[in-house]
CSV table of C-alpha atoms in Angstrom, one decimal:
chain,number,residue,atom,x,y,z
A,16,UNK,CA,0.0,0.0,0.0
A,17,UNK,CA,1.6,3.4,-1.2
A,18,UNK,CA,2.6,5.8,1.8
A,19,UNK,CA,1.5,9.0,2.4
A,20,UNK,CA,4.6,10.4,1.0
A,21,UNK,CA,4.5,8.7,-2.0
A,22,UNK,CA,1.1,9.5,-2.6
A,23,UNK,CA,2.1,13.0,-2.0
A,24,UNK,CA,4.8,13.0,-4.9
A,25,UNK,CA,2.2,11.4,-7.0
A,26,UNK,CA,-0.2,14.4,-7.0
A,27,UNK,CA,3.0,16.7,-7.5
A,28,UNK,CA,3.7,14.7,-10.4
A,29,UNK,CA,0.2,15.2,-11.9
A,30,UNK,CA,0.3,18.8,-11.5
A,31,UNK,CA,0.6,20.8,-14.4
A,32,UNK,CA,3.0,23.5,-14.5
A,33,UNK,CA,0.7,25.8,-15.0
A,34,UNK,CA,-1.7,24.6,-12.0
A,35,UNK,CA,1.2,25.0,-10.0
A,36,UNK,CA,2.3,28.1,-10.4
A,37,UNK,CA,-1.6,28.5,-10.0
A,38,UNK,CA,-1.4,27.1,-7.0
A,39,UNK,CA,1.7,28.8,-5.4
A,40,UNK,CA,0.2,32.2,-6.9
A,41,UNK,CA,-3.2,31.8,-5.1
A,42,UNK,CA,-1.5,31.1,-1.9
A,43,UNK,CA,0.7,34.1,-2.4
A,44,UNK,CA,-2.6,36.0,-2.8
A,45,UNK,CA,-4.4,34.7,0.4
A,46,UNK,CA,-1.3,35.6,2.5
A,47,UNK,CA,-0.6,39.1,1.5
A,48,UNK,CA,-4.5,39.8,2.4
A,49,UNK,CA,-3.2,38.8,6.2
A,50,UNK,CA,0.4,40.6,6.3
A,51,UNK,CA,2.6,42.8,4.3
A,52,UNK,CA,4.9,41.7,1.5
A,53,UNK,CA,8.5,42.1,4.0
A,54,UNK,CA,6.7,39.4,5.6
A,55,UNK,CA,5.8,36.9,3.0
A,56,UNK,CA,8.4,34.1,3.3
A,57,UNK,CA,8.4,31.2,0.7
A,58,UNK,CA,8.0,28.7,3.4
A,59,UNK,CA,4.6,30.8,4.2
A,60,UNK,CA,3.7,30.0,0.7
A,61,UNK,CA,4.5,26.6,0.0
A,62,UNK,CA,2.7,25.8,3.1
A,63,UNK,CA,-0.3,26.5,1.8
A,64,UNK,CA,-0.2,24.8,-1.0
A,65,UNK,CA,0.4,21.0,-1.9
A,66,UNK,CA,4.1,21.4,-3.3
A,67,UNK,CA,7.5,20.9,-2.2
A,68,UNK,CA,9.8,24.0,-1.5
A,69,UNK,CA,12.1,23.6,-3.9
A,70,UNK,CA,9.2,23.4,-6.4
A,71,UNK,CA,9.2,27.6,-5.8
A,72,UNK,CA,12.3,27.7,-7.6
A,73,UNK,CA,11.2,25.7,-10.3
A,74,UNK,CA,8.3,28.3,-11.0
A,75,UNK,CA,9.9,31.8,-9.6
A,76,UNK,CA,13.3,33.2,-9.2
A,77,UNK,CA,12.7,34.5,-5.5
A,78,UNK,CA,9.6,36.3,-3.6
A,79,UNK,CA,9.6,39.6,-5.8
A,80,UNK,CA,9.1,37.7,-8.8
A,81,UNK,CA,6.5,35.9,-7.2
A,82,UNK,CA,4.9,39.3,-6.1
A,83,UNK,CA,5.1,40.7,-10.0
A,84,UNK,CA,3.1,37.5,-11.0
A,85,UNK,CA,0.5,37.7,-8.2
A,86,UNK,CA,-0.7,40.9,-9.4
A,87,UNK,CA,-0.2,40.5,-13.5
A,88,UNK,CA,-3.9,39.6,-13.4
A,89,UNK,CA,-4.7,43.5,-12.1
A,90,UNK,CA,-3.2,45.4,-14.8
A,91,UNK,CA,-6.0,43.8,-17.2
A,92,UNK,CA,-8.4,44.5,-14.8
A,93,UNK,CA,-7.4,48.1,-13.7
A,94,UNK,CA,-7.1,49.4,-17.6
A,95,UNK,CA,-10.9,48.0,-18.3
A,96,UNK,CA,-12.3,50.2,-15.6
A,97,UNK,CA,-10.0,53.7,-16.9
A,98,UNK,CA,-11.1,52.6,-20.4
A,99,UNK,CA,-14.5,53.8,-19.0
A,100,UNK,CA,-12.8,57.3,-19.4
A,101,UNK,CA,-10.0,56.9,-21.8
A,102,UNK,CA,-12.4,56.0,-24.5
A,103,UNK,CA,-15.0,58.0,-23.3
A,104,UNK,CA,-17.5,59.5,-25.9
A,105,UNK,CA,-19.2,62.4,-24.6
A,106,UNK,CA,-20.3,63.4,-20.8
A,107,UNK,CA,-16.2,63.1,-20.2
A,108,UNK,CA,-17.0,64.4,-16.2
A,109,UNK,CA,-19.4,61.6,-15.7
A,110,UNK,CA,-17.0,58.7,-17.7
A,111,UNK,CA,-14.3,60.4,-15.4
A,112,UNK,CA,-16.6,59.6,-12.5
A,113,UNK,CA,-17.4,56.2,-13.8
A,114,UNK,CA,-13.5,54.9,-13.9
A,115,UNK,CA,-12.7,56.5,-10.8
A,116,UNK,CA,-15.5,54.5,-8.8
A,117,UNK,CA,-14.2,51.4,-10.8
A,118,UNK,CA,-10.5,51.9,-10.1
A,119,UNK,CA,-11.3,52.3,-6.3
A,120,UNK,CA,-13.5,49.2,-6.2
A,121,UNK,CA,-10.5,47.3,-8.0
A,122,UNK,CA,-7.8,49.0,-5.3
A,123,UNK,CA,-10.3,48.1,-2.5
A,124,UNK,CA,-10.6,44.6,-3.2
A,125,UNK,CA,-7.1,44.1,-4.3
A,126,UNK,CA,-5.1,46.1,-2.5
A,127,UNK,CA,-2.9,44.4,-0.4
A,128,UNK,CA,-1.7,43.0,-3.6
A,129,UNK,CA,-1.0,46.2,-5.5
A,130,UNK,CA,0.9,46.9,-2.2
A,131,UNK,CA,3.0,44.0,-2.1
A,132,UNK,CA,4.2,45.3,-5.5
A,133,UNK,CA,5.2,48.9,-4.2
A,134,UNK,CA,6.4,47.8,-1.4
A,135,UNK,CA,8.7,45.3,-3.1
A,136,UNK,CA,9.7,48.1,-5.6
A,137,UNK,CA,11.8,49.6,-2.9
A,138,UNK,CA,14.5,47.0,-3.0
A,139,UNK,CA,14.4,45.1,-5.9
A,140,UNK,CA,15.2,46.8,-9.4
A,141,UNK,CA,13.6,44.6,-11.4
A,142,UNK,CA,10.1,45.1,-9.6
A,143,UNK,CA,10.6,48.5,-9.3
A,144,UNK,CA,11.0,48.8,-13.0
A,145,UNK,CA,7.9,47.0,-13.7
A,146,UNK,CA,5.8,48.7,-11.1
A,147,UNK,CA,7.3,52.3,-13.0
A,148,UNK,CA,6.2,50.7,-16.5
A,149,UNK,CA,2.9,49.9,-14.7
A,150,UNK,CA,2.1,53.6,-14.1
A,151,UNK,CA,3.3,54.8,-17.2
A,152,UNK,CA,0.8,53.1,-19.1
A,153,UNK,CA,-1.3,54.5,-17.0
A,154,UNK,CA,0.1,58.2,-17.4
A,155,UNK,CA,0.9,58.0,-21.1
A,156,UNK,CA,-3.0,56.9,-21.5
A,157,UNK,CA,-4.3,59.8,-19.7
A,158,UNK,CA,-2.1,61.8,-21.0
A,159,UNK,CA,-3.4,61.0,-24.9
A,160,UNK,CA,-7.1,61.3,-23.2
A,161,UNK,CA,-6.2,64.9,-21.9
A,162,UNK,CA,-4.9,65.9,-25.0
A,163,UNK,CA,-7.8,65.0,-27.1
A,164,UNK,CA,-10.4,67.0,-24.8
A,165,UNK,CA,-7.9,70.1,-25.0
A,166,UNK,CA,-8.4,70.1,-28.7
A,167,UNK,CA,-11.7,69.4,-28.3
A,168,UNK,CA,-12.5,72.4,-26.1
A,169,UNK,CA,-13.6,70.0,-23.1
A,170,UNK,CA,-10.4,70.7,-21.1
A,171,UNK,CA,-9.0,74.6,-20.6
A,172,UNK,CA,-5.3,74.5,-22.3
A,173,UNK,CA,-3.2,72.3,-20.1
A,174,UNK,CA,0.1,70.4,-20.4
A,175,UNK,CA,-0.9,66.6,-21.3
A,176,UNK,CA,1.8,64.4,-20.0
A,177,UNK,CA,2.7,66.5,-16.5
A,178,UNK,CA,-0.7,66.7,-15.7
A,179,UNK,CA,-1.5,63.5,-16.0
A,180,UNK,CA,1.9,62.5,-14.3
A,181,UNK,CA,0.9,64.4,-11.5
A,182,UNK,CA,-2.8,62.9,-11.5
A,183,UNK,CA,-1.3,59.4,-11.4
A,184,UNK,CA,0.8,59.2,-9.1
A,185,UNK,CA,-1.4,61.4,-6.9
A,186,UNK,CA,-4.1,58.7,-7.2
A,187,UNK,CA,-1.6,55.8,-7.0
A,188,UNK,CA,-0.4,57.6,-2.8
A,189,UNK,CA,-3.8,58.3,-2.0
A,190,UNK,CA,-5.2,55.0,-2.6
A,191,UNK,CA,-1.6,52.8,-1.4
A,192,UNK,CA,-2.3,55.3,2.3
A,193,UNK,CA,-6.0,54.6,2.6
A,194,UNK,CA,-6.7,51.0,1.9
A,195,UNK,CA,-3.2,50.2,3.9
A,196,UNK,CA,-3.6,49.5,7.5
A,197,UNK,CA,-6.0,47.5,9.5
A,198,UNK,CA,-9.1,50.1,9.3
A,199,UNK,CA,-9.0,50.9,5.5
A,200,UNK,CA,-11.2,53.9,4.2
A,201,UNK,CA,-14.6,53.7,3.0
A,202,UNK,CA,-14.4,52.6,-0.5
A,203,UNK,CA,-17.2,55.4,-0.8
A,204,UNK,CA,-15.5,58.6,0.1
A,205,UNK,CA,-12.2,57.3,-1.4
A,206,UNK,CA,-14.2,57.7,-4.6
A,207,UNK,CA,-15.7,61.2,-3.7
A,208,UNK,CA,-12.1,62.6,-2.9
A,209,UNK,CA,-10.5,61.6,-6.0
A,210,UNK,CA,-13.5,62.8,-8.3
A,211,UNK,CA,-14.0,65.6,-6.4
A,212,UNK,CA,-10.0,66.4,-7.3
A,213,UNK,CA,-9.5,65.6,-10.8
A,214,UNK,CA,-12.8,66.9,-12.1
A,215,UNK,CA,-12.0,70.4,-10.5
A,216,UNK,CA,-8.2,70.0,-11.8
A,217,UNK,CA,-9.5,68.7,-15.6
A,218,UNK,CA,-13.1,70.1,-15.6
A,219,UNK,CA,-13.0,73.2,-13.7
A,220,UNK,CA,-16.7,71.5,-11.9
């Protein structure tokens, strides 16, 4: 009769690479929703899941490339609620409202892993490049949506790409600061501020 441990390598065996990485991912996700990413060990991880340790190596280099994984799924996520405003078409205030709610429901529900990735920016290059690519997108986007309503006459004449800079990363504190910490913000007024903010800075209303 096969042994635990052999019955244990057999299920490892049968694992896909992809459903592991799945695995290790999802259990990467459940702990950073408990603790913050300087405290994420791999042991933590592979504990949770029905792998080996050294099978975390197979899939990632350390932690930090584990961390740029975990939240790979977001960016999709995050652009589709912006495209509300990006590729707005008419009524730009309320399309700006519209992707703002969205963006803060997104941050609210996955924060702690947006935060793993800024927090792991801060001593590993390779993260802290991709994190920086992450919000350029973001900035170049806005900055081709604010240039369209100048020309348009729905914004006042206003420098594209450092407004939008400035909006970003604006957006990217406010929201790291108030769903970080054990009593997070209301999802509610989060969304209130920031609208209140860029519609006054972009629409003047």
């Amino acid at each position: 009769m096969p042994s635990r441990e052999d019955d244990g390598a057999v299920r490892r065996r049968r694992r896909t690479p992809e459903a592991a990485q799945r695995e290790i991912i999802d259990a990467a996700r459940a702990l950073l929703r408990e603790r913050p990413f300087r405290e994420l060990t791999v042991d933590d991880v592979m504990r949770r899941t029905g792998l080996s340790r050294p099978s975390f190596y197979v899939y990632f280099k350390d932690r930090h490339a584990l961390v740029l994984r975990v939240v790979d799924d977001l960016r999709g996520e995050l652009y589709a609620v912006a495209q509300r405003w990006y590729a707005a078409d008419g009524d730009s205030p309320q399309r700006l409202r519209e992707a703002l709610e969205g963006v803060v429901g997104v941050y609210a529900q996955h924060g702690p892993m947006v935060r793993a990735l800024a927090d792991a920016a801060v001593d590993d290059p390779d993260v802290e490049e991709a994190y920086a690519a992450l919000l350029q997108f973001f900035i170049d986007t806005a900055a081709e949506r604010i240039a369209h309503e100048v020309r348009a006459g729905v914004i006042a004449p206003i420098e594209p790409a450092e407004t939008a800079k400035a909006l970003v990363w604006m957006t990217e504190r406010y929201l790291y600061h108030s769903f970080n910490g054990a009593q997070p913000a209301s999802p509610d007024r989060v969304a209130e501020t920031l609208i209140a903010v860029m519609s006054r800075a972009l629409y003047q209303s």
